[in-house]
XYZ file of C-alpha atoms in Angstrom:
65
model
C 59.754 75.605 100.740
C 61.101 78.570 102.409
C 62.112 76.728 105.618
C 64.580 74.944 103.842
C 67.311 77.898 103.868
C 66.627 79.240 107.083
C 67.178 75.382 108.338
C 70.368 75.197 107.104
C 71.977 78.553 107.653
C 70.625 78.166 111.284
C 72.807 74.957 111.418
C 75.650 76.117 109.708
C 75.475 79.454 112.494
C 74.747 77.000 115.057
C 77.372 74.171 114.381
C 80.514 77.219 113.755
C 79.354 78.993 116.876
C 79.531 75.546 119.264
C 82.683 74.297 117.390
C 84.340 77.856 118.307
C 83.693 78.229 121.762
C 84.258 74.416 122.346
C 87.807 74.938 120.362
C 88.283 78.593 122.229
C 87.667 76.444 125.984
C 90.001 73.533 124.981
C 93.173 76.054 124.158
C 92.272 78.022 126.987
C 92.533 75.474 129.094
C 95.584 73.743 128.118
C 96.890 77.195 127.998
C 98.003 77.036 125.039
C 97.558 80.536 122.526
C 94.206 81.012 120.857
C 95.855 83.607 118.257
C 99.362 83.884 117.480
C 100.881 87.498 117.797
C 97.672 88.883 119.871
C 96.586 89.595 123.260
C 95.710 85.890 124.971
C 92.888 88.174 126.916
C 91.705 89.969 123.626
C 91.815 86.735 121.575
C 89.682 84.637 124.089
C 87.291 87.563 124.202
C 86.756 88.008 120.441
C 86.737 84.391 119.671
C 83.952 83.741 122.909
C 82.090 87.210 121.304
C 82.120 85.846 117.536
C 81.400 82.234 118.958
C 78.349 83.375 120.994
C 77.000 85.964 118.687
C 77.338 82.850 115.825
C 75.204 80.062 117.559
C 72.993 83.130 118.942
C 71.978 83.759 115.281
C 71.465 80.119 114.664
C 69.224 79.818 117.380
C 67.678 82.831 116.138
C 67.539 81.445 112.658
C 65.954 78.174 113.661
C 63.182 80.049 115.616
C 61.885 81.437 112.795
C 61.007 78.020 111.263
């Protein structure tokens, strides 16, 4: 009964986190901007951080199953 939450927020982590660094990768490499009005090197670091640290949690979160 108490597997049931942890299940889905580890998806929910897991599924934003691969969605962002697969969407971060495909602007990068058709060069196009990842954030309008920022840094291209700053955005594609802070979207690869947040992706990363987002599917790390759902991994984490779907350990503790």
């Amino acid at each position: 009964m108490e597997s049931g939450p942890a299940i889905f927020a580890g998806v929910a982590f897991g599924l934003f986190g691969a969605a962002l660094l697969v969407w971060t990768g495909v602007r990068v490499a058709h060069r196009a901007p990842v954030a309008a009005g920022v840094s291209p090197t700053a955005a594609v670091a802070l979207t690869a951080l947040s992706g990363a640290a987002s599917l790390a949690l759902g991994l984490w979160c779907l350990s503790r199953v």
